[in-house]
GROMACS .gro file of C-alpha atoms in nm:
model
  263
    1UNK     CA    1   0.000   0.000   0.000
    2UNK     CA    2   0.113   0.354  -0.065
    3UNK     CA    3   0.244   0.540   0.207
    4UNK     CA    4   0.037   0.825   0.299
    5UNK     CA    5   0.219   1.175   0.348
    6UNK     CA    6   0.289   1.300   0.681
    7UNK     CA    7   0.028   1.612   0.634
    8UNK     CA    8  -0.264   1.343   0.562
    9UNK     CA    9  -0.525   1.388   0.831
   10UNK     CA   10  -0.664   1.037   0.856
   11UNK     CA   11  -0.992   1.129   1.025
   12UNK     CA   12  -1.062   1.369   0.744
   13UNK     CA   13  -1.064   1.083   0.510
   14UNK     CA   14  -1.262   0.870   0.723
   15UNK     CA   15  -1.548   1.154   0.756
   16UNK     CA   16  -1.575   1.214   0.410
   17UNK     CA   17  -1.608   0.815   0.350
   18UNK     CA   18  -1.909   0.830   0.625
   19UNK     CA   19  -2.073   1.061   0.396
   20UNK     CA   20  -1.990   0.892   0.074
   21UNK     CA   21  -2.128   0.550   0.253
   22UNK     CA   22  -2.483   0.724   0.193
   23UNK     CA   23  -2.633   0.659  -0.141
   24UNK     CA   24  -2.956   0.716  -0.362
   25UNK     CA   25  -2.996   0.334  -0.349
   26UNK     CA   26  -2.952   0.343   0.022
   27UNK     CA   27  -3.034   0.661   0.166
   28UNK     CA   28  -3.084   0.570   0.525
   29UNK     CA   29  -2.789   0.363   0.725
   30UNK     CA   30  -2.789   0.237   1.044
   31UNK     CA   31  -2.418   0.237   1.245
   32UNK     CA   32  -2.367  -0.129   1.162
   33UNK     CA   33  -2.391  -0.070   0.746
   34UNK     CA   34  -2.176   0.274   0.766
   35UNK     CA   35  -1.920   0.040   1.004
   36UNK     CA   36  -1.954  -0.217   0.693
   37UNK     CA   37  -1.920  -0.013   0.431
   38UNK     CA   38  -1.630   0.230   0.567
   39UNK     CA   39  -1.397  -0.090   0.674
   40UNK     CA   40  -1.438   0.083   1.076
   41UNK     CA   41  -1.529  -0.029   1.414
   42UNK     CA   42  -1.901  -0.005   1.483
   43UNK     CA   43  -1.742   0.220   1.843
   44UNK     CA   44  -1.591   0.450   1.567
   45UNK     CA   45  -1.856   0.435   1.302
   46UNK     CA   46  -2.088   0.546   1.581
   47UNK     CA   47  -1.913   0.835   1.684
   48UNK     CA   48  -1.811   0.953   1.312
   49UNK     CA   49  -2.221   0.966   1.269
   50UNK     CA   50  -2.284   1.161   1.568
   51UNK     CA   51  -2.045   1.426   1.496
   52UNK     CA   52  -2.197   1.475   1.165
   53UNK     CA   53  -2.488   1.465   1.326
   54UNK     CA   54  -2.395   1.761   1.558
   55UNK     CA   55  -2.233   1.919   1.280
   56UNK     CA   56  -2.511   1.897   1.057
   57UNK     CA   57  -2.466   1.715   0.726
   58UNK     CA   58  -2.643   1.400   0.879
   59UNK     CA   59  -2.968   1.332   1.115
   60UNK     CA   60  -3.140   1.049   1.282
   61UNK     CA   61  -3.378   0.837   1.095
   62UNK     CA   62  -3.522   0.593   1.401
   63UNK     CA   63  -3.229   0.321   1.414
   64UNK     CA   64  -3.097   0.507   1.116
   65UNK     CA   65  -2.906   0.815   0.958
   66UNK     CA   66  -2.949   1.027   0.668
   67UNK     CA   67  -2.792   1.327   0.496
   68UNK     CA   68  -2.955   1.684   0.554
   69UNK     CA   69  -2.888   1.933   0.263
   70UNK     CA   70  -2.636   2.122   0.472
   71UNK     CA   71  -2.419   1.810   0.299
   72UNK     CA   72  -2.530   1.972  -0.048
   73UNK     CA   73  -2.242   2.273   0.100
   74UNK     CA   74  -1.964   2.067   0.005
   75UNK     CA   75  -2.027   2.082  -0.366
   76UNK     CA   76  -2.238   2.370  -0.402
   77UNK     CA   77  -1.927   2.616  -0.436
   78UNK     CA   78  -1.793   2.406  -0.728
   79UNK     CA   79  -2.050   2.329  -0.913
   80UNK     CA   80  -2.134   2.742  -0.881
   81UNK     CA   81  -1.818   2.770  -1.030
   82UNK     CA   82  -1.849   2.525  -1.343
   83UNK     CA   83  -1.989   2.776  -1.629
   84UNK     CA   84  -2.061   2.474  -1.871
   85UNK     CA   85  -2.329   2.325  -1.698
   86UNK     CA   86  -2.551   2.721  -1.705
   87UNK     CA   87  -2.425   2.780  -2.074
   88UNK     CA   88  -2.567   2.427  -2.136
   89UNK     CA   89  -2.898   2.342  -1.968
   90UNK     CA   90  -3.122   2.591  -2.132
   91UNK     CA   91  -3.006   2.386  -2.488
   92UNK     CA   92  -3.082   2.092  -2.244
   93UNK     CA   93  -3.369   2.228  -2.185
   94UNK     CA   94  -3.453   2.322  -2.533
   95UNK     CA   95  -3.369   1.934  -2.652
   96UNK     CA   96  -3.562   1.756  -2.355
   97UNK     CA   97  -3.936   1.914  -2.457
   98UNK     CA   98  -3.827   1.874  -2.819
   99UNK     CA   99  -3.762   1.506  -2.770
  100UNK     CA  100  -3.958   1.445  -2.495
  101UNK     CA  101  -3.702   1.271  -2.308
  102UNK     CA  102  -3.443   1.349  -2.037
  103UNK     CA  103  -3.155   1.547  -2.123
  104UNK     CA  104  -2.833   1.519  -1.962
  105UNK     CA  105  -2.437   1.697  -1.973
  106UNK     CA  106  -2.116   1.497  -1.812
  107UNK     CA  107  -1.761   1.533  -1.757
  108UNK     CA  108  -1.517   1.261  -1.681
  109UNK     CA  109  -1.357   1.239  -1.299
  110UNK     CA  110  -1.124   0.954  -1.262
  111UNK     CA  111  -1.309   0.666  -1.402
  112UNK     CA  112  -1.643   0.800  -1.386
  113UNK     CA  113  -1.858   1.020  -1.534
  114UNK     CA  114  -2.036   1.258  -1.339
  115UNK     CA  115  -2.392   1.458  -1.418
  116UNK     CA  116  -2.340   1.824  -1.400
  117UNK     CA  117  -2.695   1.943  -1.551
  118UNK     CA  118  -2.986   1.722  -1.635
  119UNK     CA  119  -3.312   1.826  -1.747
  120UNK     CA  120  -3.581   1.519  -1.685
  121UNK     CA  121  -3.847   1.430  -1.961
  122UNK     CA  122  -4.154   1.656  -1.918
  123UNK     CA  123  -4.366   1.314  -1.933
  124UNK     CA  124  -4.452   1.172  -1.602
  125UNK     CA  125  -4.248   0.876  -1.656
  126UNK     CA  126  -3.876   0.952  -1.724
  127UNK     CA  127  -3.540   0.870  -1.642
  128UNK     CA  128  -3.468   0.933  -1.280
  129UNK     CA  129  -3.112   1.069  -1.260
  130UNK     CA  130  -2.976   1.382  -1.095
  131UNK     CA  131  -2.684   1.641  -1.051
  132UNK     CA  132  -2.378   1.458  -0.938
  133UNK     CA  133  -2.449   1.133  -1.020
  134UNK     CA  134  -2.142   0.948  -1.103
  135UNK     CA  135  -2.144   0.543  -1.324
  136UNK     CA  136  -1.879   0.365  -1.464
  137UNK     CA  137  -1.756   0.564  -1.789
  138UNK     CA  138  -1.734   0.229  -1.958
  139UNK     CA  139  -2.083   0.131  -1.910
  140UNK     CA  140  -2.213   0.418  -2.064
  141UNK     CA  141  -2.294   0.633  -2.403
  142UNK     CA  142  -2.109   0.913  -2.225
  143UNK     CA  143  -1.846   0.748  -2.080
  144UNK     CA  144  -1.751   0.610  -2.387
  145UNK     CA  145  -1.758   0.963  -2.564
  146UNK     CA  146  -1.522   1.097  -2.285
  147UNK     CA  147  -1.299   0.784  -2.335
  148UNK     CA  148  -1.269   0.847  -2.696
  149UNK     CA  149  -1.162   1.208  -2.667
  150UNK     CA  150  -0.831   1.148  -2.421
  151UNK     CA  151  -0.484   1.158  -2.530
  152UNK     CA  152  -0.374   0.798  -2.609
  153UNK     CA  153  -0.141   0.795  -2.293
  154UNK     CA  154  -0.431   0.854  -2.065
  155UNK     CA  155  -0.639   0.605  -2.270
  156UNK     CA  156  -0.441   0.361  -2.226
  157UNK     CA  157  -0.326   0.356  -1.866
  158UNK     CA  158  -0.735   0.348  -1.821
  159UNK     CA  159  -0.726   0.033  -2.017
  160UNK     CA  160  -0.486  -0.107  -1.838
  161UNK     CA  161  -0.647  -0.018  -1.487
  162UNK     CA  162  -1.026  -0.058  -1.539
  163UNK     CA  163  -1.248  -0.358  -1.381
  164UNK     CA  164  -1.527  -0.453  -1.553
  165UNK     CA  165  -1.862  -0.629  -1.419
  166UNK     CA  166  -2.162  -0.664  -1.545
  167UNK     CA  167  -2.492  -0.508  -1.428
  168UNK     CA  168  -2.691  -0.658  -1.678
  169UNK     CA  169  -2.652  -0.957  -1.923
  170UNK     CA  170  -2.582  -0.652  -2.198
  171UNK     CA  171  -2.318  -0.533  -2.032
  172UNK     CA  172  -1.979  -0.581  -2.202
  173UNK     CA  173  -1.754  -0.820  -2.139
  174UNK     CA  174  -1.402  -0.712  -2.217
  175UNK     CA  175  -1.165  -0.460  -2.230
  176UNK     CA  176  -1.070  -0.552  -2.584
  177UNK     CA  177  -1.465  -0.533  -2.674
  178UNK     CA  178  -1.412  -0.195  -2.501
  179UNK     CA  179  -1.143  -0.062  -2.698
  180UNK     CA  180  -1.325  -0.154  -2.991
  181UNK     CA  181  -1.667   0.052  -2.843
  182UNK     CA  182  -1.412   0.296  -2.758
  183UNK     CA  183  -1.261   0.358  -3.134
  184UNK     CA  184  -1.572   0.352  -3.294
  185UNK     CA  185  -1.697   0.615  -3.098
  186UNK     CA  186  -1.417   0.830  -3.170
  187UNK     CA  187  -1.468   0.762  -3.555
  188UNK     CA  188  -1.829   0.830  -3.561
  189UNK     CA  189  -1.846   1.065  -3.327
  190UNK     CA  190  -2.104   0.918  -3.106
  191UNK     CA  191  -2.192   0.631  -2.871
  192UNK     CA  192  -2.512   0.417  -2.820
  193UNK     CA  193  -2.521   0.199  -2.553
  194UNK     CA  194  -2.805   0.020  -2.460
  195UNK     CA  195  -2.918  -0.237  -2.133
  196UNK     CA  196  -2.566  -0.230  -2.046
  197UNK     CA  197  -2.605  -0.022  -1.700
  198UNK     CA  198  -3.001  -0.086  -1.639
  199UNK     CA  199  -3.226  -0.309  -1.818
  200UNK     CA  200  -3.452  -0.148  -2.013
  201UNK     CA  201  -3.268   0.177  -2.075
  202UNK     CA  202  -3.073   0.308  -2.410
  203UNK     CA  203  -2.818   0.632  -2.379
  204UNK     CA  204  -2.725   0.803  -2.708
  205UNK     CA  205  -2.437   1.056  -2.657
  206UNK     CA  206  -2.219   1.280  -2.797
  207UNK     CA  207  -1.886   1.541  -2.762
  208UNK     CA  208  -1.887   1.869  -2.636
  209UNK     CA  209  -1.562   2.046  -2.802
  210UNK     CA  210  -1.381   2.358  -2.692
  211UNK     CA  211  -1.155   2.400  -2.969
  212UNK     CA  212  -1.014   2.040  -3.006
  213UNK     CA  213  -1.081   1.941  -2.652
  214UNK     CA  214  -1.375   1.737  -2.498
  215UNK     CA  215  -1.503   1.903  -2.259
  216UNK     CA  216  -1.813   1.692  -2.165
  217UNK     CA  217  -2.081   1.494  -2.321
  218UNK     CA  218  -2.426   1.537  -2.404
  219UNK     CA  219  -2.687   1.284  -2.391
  220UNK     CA  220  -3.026   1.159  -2.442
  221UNK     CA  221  -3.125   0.873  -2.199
  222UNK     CA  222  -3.434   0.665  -2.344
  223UNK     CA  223  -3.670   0.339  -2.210
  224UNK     CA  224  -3.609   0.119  -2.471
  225UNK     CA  225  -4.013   0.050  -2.556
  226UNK     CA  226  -3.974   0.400  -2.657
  227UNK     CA  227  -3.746   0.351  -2.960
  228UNK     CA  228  -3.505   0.143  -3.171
  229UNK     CA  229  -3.163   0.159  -3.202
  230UNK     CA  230  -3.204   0.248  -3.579
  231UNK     CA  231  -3.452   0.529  -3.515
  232UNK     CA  232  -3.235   0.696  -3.264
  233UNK     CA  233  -2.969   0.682  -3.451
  234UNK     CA  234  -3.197   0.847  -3.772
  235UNK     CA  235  -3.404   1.129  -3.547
  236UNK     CA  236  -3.257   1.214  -3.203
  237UNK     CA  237  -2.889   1.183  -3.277
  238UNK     CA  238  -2.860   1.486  -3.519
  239UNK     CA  239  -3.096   1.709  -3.267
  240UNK     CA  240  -2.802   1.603  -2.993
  241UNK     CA  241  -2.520   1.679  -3.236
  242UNK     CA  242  -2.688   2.017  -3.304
  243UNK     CA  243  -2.758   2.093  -2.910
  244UNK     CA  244  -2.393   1.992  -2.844
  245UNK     CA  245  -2.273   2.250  -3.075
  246UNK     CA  246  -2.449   2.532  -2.940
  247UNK     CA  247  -2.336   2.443  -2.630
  248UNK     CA  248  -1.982   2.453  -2.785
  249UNK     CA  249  -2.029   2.792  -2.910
  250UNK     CA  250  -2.164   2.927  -2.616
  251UNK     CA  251  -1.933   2.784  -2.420
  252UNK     CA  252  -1.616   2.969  -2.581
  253UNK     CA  253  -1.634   2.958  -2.941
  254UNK     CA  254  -1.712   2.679  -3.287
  255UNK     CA  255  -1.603   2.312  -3.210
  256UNK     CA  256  -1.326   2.167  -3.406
  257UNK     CA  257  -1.222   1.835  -3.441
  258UNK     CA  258  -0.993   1.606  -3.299
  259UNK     CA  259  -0.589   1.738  -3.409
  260UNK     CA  260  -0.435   1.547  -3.657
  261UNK     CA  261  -0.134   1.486  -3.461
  262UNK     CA  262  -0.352   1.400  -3.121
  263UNK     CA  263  -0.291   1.028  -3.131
   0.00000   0.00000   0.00000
C-alpha cells in the first residue's frame, strides 16, 4: 500500500467516507452498514455519525441516519463555479421538450462520469437521474464519448487499470470489446449503448468540443419500448449533435475536431 504523506489527516478521510457510505440506493444507514461499508469499528462508526450529526450534514432516521442538505455545501461552491453546466442546460432544456425525453451533460472524474446538468423528460415517466451522479464511464454512451476524446497515454493507462462487471446480461464483457466501443466512438463521433447499466434503458451521446478538446458529453437517456436503435440513430442523434454545438459555441467559441497529430 502507498504510504500516505505525513500532512494526511486520517480522520478527514474517514469523515468524508461516512458521507460517501450514503447513497440514492440506500439513503438511510444504520451504524452497523456505515461500520460495513467504511472498513471501521461499529465504536468509531458510531461516533463519526454523531459528529456529523452535531455538525449537521447528517440526522437520525429511528435506528438510522441520513444526509440533511447542509451536505449539499460541500459541492455547491464548485459546481457554482463550473460555467458549462448554465451555458448548457437551457439547450438541455430546449432538446428535452423537443424530444420528450431526459436530457443530460457529463464530464469525466477519474473513471467516472459525473452529471453536472440534467433536465428530466416533461412526461410523467422519465429517467430518474440527478446532478452529481457518477457510473462507470465504460458502461455508458457518455463514458464512452469521454474515453474516446483522451490523449492515447491517458487512454491507455485506463485500459490497463479498469475492472469490468456486469450489471446486466448486456453489459460488455471485455476490455478488448471496449477498446473496440471505444474507437468507434471516436470515428463516428457518437456512442449508443443500450441495457448495459439498467435493463430497459438506451443512452445516445455525444462530444462537447472547446476547440479540439472534450469538454463533456451530451446525452439523451431513453426506455427502450420507446425507440429502436435504428430510429435513434436516424431522429434524435442529429438534434443532440446540433444541441452539443451550441453548447460549444456558447461555451467559448465553434467546435473543431480532434488534431491530426492527437494520437
Amino acid at each position: 500500500m502507498e504510504e500516505q504523506a505525513g500532512y494526511f489527516v486520517k480522520s478527514v478521510e474517514k469523515a468524508f467516507d461516512v458521507l460517501l457510505a450514503f447513497t440514492a440506493d440506500q439513503p438511510r444507514l444504520t451504524v452497523s452498514q456505515v461500520a460495513a461499508r467504511t472498513d471501521m469499528t461499529r465504536a468509531s462508526a458510531r461516533r463519526f455519525l454523531l459528529t456529523l450529526a452535531d455538525l449537521g450534514y447528517l440526522r437520525p432516521a429511528g435506528p438510522a441516519f441520513e444526509l440533511t442538505a447542509r451536505s449539499l455545501d460541500i459541492g455547491r461552491s464548485y459546481l457554482a463555479a463550473l460555467t458549462l453546466p448554465r451555458v448548457a442546460e437551457p439547450h438541455l432544456r430546449d432538446l428535452a421538450a423537443e424530444l420528450n425525453e431526459t436530457t443530460s451533460l457529463c464530464i469525466l472524474e477519474g473513471g467516472d462520469v459525473v452529471y453536472v446538468a440534467c433536465v428530466p423528460s416533461p412526461r410523467l415517466l422519465s429517467v430518474s437521474i440527478t446532478v452529481g451522479t457518477r457510473f462507470p464511464a465504460w458502461a455508458t454512451s457518455m463514458g464512452r464519448v469521454l474515453l474516446a476524446g483522451l490523449p492515447a497515454p491517458q487512454l491507455e493507462e485506463y485500459f490497463h487499470s479498469v475492472r469490468l462487471h456486469r450489471f446486466t446480461d448486456h453489459s460488455i464483457g471485455s476490455v478488448e470489446d471496449l477498446r473496440t466501443e471505444v474507437e468507434a466512438a471516436r470515428a463516428r463521433g457518437w456512442s449508443m449503448v443500450s441495457q448495459e447499466l439498467e435493463e430497459g434503458l438506451r443512452g445516445v451521446a455525444v462530444p462537447v468540443r472547446r476547440g479540439h478538446e472534450v469538454v463533456a458529453a451530451a446525452n439523451v437517456s431513453l426506455q427502450t419500448h420507446r425507440a429502436a436503435a435504428q430510429d435513434i440513430e436516424a431522429s434524435v442523434l442529429p438534434q443532440l449533435m446540433e444541441t452539443a454545438r451550441r453548447i460549444a459555441l456558447d461555451y467559448g467559441g465553434p467546435p473543431q475536431g480532434p488534431a491530426g497529430d492527437a494520437r
